[in-house]
mmCIF file of C-alpha atoms in Angstrom:
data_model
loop_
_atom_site.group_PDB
_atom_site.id
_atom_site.type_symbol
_atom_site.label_atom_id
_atom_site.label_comp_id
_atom_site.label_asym_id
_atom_site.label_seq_id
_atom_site.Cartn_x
_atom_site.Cartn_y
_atom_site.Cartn_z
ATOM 1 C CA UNK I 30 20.555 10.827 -18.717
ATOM 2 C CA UNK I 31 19.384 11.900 -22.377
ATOM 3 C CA UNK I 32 15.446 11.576 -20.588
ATOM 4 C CA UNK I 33 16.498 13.671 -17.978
ATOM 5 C CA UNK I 34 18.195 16.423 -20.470
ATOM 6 C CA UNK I 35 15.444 16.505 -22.392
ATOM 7 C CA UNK I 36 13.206 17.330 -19.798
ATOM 8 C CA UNK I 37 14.795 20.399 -18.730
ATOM 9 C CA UNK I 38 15.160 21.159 -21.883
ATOM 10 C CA UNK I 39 11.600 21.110 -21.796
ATOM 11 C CA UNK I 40 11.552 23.458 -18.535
ATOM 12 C CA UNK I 41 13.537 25.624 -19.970
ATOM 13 C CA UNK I 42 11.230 26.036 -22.912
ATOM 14 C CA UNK I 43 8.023 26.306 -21.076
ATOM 15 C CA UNK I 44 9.577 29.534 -19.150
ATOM 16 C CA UNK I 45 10.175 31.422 -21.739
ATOM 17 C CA UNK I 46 6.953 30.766 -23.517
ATOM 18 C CA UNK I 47 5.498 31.852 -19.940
ATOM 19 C CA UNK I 48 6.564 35.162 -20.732
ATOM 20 C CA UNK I 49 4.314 36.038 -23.056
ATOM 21 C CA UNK I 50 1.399 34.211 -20.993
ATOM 22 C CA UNK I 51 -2.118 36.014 -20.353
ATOM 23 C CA UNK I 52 -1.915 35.407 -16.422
ATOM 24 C CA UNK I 53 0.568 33.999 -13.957
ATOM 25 C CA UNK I 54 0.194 33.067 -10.353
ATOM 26 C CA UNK I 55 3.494 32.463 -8.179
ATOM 27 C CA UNK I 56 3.225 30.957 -4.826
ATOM 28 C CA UNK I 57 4.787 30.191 -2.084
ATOM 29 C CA UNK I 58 4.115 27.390 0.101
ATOM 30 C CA UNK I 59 5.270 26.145 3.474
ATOM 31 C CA UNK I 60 4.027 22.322 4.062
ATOM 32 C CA UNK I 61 3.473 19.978 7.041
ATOM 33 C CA UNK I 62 4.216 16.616 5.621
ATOM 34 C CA UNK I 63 4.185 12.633 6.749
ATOM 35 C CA UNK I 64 5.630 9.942 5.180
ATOM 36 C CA UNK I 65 5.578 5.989 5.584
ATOM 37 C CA UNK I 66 8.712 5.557 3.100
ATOM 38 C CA UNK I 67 9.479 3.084 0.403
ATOM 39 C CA UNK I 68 12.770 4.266 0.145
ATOM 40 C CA UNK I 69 13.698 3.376 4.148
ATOM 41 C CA UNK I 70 11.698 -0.721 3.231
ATOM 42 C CA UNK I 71 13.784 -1.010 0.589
ATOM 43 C CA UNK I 72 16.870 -0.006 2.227
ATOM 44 C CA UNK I 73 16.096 -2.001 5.465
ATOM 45 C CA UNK I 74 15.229 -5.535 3.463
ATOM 46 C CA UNK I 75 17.717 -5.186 0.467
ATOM 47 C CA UNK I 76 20.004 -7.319 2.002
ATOM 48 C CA UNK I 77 17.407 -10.335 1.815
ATOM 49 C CA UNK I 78 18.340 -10.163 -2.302
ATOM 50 C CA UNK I 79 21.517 -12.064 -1.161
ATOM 51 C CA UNK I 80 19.384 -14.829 0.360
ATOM 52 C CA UNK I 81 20.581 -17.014 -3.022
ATOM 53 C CA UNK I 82 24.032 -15.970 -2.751
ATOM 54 C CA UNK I 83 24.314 -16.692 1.269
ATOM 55 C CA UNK I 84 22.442 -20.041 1.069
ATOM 56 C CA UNK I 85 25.219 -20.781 -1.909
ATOM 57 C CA UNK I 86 28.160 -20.859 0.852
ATOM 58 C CA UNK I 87 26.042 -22.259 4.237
ATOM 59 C CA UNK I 88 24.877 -19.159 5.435
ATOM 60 C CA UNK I 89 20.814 -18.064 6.331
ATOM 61 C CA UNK I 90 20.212 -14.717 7.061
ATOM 62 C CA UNK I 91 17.214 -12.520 6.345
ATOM 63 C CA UNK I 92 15.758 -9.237 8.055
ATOM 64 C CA UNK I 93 12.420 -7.951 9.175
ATOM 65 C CA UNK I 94 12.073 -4.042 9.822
ATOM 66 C CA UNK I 95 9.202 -2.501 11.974
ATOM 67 C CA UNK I 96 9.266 1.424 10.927
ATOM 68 C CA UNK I 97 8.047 4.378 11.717
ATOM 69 C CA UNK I 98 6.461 7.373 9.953
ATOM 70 C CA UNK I 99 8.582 10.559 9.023
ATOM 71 C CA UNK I 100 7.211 13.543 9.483
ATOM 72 C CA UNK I 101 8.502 17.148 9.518
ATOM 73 C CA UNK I 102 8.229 20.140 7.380
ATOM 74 C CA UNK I 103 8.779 21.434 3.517
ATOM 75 C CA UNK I 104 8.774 24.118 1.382
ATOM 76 C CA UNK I 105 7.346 24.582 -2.162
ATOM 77 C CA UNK I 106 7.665 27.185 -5.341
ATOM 78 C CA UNK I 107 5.588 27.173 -8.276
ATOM 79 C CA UNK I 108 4.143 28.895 -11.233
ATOM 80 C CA UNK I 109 0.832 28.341 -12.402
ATOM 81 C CA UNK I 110 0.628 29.946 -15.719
ATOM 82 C CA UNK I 111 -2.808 30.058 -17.866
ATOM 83 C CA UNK I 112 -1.170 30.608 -21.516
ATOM 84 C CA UNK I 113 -4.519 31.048 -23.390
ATOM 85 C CA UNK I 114 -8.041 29.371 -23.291
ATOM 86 C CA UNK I 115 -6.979 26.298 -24.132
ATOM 87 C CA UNK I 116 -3.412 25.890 -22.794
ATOM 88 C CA UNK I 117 -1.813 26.446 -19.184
ATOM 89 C CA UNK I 118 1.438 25.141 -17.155
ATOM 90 C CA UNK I 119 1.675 24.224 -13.455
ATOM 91 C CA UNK I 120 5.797 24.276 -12.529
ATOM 92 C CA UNK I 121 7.045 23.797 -8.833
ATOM 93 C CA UNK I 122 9.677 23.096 -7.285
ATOM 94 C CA UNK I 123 9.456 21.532 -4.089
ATOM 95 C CA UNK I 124 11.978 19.810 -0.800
ATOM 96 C CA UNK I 125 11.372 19.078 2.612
ATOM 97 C CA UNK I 126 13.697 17.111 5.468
ATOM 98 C CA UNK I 127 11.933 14.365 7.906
ATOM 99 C CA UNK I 128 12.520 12.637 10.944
ATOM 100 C CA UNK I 129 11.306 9.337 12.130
ATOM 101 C CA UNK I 130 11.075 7.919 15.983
ATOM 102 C CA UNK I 131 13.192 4.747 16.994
ATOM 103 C CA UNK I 132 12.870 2.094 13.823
ATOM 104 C CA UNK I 133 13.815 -1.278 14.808
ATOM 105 C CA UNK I 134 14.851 -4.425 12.355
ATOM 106 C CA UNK I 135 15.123 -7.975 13.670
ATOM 107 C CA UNK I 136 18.196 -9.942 11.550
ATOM 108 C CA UNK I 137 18.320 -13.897 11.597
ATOM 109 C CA UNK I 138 21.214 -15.578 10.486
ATOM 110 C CA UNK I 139 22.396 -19.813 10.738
ATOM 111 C CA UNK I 140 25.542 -20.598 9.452
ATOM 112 C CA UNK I 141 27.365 -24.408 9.221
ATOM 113 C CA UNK I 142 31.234 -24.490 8.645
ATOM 114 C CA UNK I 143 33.149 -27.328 8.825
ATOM 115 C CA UNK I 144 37.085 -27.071 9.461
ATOM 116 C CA UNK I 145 39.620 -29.469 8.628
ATOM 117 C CA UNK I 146 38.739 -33.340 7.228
ATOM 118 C CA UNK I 147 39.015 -36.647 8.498
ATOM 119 C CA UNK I 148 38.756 -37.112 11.724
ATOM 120 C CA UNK I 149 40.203 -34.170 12.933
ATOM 121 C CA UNK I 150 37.522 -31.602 11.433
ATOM 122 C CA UNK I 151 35.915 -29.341 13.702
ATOM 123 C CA UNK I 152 32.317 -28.606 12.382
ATOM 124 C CA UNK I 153 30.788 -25.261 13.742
ATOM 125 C CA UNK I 154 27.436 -23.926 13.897
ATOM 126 C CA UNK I 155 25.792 -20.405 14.480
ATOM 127 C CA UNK I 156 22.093 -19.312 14.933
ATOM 128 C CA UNK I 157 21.258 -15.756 15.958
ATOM 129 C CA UNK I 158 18.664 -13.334 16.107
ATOM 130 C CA UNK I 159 19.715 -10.014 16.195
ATOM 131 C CA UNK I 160 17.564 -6.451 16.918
ATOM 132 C CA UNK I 161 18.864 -3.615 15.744
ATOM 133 C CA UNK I 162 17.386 -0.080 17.279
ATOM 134 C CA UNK I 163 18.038 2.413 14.529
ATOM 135 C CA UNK I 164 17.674 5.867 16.571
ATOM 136 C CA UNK I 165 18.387 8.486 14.132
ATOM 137 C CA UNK I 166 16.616 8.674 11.150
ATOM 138 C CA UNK I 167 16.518 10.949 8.173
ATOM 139 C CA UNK I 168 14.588 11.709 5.135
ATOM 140 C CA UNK I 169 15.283 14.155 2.786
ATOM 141 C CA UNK I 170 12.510 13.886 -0.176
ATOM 142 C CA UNK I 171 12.519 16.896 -3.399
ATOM 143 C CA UNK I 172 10.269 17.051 -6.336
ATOM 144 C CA UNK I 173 10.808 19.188 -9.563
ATOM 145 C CA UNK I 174 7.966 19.195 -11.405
ATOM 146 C CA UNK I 175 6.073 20.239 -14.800
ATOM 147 C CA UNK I 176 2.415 19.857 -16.228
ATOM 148 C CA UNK I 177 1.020 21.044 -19.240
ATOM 149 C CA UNK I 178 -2.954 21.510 -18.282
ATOM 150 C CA UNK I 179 -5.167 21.205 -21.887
ATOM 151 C CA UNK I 180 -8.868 23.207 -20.976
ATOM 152 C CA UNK I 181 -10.856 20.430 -23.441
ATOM 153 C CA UNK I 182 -14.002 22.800 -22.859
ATOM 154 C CA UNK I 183 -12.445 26.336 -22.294
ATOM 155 C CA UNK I 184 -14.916 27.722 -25.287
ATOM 156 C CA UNK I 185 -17.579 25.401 -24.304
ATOM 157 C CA UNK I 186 -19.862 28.481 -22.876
ATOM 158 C CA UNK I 187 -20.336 26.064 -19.287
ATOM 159 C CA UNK I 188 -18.453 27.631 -16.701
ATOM 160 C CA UNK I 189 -18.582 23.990 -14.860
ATOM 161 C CA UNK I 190 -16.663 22.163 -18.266
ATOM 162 C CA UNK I 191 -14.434 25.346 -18.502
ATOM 163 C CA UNK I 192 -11.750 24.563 -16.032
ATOM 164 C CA UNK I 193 -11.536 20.867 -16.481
ATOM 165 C CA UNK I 194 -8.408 20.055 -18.164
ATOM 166 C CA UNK I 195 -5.995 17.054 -19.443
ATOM 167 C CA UNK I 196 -2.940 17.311 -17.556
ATOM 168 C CA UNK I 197 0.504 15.566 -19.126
ATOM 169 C CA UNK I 198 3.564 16.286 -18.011
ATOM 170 C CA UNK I 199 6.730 15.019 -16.028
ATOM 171 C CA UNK I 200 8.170 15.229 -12.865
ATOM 172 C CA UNK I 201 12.318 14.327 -11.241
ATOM 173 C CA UNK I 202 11.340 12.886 -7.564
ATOM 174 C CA UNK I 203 13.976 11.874 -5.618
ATOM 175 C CA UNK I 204 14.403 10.302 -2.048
ATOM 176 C CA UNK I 205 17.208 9.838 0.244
ATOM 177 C CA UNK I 206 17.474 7.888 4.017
ATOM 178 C CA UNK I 207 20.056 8.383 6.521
ATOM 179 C CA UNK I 208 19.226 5.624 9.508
ATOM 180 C CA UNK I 209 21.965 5.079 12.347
ATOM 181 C CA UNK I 210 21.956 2.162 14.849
ATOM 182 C CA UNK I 211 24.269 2.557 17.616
ATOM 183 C CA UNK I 212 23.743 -0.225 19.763
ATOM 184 C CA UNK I 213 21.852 -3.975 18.886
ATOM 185 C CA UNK I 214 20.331 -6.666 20.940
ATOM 186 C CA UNK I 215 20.997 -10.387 20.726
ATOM 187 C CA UNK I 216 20.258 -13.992 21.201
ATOM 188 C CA UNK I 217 22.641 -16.626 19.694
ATOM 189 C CA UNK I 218 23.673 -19.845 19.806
ATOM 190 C CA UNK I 219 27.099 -22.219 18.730
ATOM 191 C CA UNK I 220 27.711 -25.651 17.918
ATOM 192 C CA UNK I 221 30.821 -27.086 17.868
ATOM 193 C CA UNK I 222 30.883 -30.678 17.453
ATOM 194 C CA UNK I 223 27.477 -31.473 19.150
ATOM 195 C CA UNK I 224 28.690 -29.146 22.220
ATOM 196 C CA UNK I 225 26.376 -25.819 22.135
ATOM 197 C CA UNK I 226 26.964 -22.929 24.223
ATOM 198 C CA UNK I 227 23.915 -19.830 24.222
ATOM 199 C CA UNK I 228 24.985 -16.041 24.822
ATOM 200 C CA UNK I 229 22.288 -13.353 24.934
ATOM 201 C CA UNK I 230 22.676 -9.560 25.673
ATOM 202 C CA UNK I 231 23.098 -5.910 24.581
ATOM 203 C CA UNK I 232 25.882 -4.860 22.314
ATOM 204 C CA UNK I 233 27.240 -1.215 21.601
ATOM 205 C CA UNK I 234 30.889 -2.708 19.978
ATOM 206 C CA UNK I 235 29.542 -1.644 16.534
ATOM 207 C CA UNK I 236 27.679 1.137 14.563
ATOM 208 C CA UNK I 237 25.654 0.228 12.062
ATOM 209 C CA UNK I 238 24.870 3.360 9.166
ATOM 210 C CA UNK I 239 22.735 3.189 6.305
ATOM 211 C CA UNK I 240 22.321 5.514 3.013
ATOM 212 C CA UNK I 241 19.864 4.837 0.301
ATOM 213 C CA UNK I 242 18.414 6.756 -2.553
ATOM 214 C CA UNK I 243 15.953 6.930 -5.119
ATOM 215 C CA UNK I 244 15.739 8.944 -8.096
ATOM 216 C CA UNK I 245 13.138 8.750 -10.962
ATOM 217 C CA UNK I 246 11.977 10.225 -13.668
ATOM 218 C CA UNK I 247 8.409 9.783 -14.024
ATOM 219 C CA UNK I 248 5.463 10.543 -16.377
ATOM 220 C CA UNK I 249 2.544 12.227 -15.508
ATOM 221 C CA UNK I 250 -0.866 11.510 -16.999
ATOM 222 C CA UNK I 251 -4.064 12.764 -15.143
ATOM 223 C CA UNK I 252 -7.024 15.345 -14.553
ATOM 224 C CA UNK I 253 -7.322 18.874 -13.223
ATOM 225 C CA UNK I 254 -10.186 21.172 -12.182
ATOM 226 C CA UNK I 255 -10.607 24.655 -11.684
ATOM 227 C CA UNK I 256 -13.836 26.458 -10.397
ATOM 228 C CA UNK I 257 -14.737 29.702 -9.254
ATOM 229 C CA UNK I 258 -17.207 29.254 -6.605
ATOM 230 C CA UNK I 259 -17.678 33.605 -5.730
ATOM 231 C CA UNK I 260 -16.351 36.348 -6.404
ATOM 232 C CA UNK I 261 -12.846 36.429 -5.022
ATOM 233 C CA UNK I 262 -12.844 31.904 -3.867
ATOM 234 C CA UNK I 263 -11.371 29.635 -6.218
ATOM 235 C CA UNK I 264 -10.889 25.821 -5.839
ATOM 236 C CA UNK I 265 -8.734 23.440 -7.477
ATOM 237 C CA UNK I 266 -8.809 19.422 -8.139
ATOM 238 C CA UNK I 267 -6.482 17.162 -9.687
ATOM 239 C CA UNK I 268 -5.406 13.659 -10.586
ATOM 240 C CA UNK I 269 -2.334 12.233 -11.569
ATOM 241 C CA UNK I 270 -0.977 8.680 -12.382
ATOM 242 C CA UNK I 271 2.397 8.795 -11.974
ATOM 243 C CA UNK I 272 5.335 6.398 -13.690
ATOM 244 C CA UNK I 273 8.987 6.387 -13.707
ATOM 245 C CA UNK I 274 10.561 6.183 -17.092
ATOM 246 C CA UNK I 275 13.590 6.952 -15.753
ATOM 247 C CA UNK I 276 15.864 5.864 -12.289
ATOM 248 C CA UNK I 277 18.523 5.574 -10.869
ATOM 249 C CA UNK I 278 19.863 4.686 -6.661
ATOM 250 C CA UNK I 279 22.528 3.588 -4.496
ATOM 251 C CA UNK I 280 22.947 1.674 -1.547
ATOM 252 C CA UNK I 281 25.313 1.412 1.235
ATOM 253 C CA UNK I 282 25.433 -0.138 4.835
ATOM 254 C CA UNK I 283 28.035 0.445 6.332
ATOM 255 C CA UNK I 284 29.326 -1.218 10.339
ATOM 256 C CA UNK I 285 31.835 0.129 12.072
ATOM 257 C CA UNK I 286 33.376 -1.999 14.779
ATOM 258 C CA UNK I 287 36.300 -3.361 17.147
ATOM 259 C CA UNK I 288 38.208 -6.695 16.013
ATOM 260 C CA UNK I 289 39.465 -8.070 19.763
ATOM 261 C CA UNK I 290 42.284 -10.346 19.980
ATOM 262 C CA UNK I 291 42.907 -10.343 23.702
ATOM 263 C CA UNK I 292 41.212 -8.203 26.420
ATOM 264 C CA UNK I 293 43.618 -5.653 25.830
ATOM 265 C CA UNK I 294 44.182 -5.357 22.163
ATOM 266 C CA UNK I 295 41.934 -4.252 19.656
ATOM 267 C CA UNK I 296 41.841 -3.128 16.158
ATOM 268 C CA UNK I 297 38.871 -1.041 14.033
ATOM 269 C CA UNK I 298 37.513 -3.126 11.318
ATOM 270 C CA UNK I 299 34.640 -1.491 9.130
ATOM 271 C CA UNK I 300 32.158 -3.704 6.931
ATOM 272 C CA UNK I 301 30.709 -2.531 3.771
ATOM 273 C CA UNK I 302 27.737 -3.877 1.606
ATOM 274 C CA UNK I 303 26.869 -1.649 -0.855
ATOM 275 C CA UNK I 304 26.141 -1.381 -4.823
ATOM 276 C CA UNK I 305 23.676 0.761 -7.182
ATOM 277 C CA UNK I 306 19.951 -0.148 -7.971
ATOM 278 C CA UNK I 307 17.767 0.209 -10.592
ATOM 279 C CA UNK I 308 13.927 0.351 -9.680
ATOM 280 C CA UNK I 309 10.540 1.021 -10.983
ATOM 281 C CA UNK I 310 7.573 3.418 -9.259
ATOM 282 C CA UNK I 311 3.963 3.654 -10.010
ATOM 283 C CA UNK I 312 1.305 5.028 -8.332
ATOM 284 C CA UNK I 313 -1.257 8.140 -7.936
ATOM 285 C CA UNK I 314 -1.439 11.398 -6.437
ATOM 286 C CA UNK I 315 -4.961 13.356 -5.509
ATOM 287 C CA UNK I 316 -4.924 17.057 -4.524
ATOM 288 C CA UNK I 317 -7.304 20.087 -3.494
ATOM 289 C CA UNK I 318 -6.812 23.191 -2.967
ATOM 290 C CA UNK I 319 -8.393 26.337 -1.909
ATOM 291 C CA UNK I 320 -7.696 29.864 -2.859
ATOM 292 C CA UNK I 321 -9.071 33.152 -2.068
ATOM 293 C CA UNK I 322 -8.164 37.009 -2.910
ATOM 294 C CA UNK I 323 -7.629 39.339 -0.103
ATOM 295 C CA UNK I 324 -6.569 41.816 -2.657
ATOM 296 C CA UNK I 325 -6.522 42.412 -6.877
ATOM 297 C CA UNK I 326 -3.214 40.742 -6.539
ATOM 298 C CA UNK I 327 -2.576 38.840 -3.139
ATOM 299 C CA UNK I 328 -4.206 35.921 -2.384
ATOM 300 C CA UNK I 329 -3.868 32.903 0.656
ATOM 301 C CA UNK I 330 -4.633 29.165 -0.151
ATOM 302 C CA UNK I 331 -4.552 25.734 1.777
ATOM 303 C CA UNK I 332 -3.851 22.482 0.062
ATOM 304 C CA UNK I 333 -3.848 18.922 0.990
ATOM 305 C CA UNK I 334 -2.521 16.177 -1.486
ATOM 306 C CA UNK I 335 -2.516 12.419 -0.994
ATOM 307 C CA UNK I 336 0.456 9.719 -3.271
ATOM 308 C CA UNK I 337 0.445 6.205 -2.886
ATOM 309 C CA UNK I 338 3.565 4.779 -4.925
ATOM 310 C CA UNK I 339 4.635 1.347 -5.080
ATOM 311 C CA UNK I 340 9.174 1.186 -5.721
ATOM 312 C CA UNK I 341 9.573 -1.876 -6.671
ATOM 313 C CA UNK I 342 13.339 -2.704 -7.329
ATOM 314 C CA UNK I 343 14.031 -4.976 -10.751
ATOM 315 C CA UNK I 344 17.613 -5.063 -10.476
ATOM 316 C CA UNK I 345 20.476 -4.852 -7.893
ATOM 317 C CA UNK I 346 24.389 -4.515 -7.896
ATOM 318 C CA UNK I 347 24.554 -4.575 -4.322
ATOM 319 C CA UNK I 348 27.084 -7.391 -3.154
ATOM 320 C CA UNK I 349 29.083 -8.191 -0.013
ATOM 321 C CA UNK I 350 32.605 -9.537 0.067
ATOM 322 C CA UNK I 351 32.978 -13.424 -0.344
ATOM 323 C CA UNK I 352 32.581 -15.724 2.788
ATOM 324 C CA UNK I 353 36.276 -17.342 3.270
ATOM 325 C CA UNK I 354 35.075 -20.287 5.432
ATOM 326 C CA UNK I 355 33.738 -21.448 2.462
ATOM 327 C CA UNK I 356 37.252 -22.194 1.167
ATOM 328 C CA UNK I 357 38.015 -24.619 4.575
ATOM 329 C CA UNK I 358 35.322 -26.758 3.809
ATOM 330 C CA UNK I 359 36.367 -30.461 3.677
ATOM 331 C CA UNK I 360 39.970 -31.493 3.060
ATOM 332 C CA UNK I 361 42.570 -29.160 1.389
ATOM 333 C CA UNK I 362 42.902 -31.179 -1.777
ATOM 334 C CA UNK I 363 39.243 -30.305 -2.488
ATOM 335 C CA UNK I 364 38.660 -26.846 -1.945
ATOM 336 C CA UNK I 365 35.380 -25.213 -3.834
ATOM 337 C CA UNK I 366 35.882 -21.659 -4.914
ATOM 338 C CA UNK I 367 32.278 -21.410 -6.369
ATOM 339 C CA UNK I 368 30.295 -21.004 -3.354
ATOM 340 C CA UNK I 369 33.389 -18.141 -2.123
ATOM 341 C CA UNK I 370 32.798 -17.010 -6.236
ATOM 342 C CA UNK I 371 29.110 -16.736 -5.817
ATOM 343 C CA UNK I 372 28.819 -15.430 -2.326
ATOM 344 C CA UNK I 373 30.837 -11.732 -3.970
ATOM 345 C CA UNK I 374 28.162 -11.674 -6.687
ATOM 346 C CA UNK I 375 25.746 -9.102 -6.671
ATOM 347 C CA UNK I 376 22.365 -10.300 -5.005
ATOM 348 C CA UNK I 377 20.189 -12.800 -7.357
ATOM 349 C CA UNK I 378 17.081 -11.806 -5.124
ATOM 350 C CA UNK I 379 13.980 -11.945 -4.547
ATOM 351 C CA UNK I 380 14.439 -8.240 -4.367
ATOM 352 C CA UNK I 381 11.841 -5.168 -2.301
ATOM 353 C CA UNK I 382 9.136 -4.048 -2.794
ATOM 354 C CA UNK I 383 7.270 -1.083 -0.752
ATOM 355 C CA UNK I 384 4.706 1.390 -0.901
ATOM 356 C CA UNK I 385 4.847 4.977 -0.216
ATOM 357 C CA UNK I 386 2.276 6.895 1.544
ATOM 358 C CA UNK I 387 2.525 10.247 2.097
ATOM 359 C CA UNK I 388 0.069 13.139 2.953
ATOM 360 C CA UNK I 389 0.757 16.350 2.584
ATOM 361 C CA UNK I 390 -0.973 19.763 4.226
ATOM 362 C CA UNK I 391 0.359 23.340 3.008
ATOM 363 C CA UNK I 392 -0.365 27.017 3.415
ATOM 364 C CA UNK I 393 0.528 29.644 0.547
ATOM 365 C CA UNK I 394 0.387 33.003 0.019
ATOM 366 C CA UNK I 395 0.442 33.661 -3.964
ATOM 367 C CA UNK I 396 0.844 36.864 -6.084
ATOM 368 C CA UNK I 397 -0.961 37.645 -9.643
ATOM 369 C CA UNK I 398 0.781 39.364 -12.441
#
């Protein structure tokens, strides 16, 4: 939180001294954007960090997710201000909302419990494979962001050196998935004492809904180029390496569904996994852009940028409520509360890992002052 102060401190500051700047550009920028998300991986497979604390009480369960890209459309501010011959700032503020097609995640589970002791104990065991269609998807993705742009060879006297420039600064990127499943398909199996039975089918009797989201604060180290190619046509590179000093997320899954008892009685029961998360990005970002004047003060661009990112989470609180049946294990003299204990723990891992791809097209119309 004290980073993340500081920082806008740091906006703050770099407004007013805009002020008194030589020249200023504002733009405004509508963007066509697609994105094959980190932030929906990691929500889809952070389950599997429980692997450890399932195993602990009987239980194997793991999922694989097959998604899809989002794409839809954004909008983006800025200021580009040139402060001097030396010094300039690029500030923008950007957010756009995203849809995906039908994302799909296969869940395996196998579970042993045995009830009673002696003779009389019943021992029961489960294997399923469940898919889960997830048909409404969401992702909402914003990016504040500030660079400080240092011309190395403003006074150099070559008008090719002039506009290259060390860029440092900071950016507060955040990320945030809404999926819904409302219906699964499945394939199961149970043992009880030797005796299996196998059911198979389609299943709307419960509503899966996830939320996650990602938040960091990350560094920004990289390159940028500016060239005036004729009179009135200006292009723009840049490079960035981008990582998070900063982070924060949270994580909930939520299943909403019917408890029967007979055919005709039936209660709502809701089941919730959920927990914060602490994770790490790194990655790169590439852009160019094209500008050119259609008056002293008016000018139209087009832009395209590519980011790769890996989000790598380090740490999880994310736990699910202990497994009873591991209580009824063996006779009732010997119960074992550790594998119940452990089971309510928050996951020991391995935990995701993803990268984010996203490529971004925009069209802006800009003003001088």
């Amino acid at each position: 939180m004290k980073k993340l102060i500081l920082f806008i401190l740091v906006i703050a500051n770099i407004a007013i001294y805009a002020e008194v700047g030589k020249e200023k550009v504002i733009y405004l920028r509508g963007v066509d954007l697609t994105v094959d998300s980190a932030t929906l991986k990691n929500g889809l497979t952070m389950q599997n960090s429980l692997i450890v604390n399932r195993l602990v009480g009987g239980t194997t369960s793991f999922s694989i997710p097959a998604t899809n890209k989002f794409k839809g459309k954004g909008v983006e501010f800025g200021i580009n201000a040139r402060h001097s011959g030396l010094l300039g700032t690029d500030f923008g503020i950007s957010f756009a909302t995203l849809f995906a097609d039908s994302i799909f995640s296969g869940d395996y589970s196998n579970s042993t419990a045995r009830l009673g002791s002696g003779s009389s104990a019943v021992t029961i065991g489960s294997e399923s494979f469940v898919a889960s269609e997830f048909t409404s998807n969401r992702l909402q993705t914003a990016n504040i962001k500030l660079a400080e742009n240092i011309y190395i060879f403003h006074d150099s006297g070559n008008k090719f050196l002039e506009g290259l420039a060390l860029r440092l600064g900071g950016e507060i990127y955040g990320n945030e998935v809404k999926s819904k499943s409302p219906y699964y398909f499945t394939n199961s199996s149970t043992t009880t004492n030797g005796t299996t039975a196998f059911s198979s089918g389609a299943g709307a009797s419960s509503i899966e809904k996830l939320t996650y989201n990602e938040a960091y604060l990350n560094a920004i180290l990289g390159l940028g180029y500016n060239l005036k190619i004729a009179e009135g046509h200006n292009i723009s590179l840049g490079y960035e390496y981008l990582k998070s000093v900063a982070n924060s997320g949270n994580y909930e899954n939520k299943t909403s569904s019917l408890f029967v008892l007979t055919p005709t009685i039936a209660f709502p029961f809701e089941n919730k996994i959920k927990g914060k998360v602490d994770s790490e990005l790194v990655g790169s970002r590439i852009s160019i852009g094209y500008r050119f004047n259609i008056s002293e003060n008016v000018s139209f661009g087009l832009n395209y940028s590519h980011t790769e990112a890996t989000h790598r989470v380090v740490d999880s609180k994310v736990k699910e409520a202990g497994n009873i049946l591991t209580l009824l294990g063996g006779s009732s003299s010997s119960i074992n509360f550790l594998p119940f204990i452990l089971g309510s723990q928050p996951g020991f891992g391995p935990f995701p890992e993803n990268k984010d791809i996203r490529r971004q097209i925009g069209f802006e119309v800009s003003y001088r002052f």
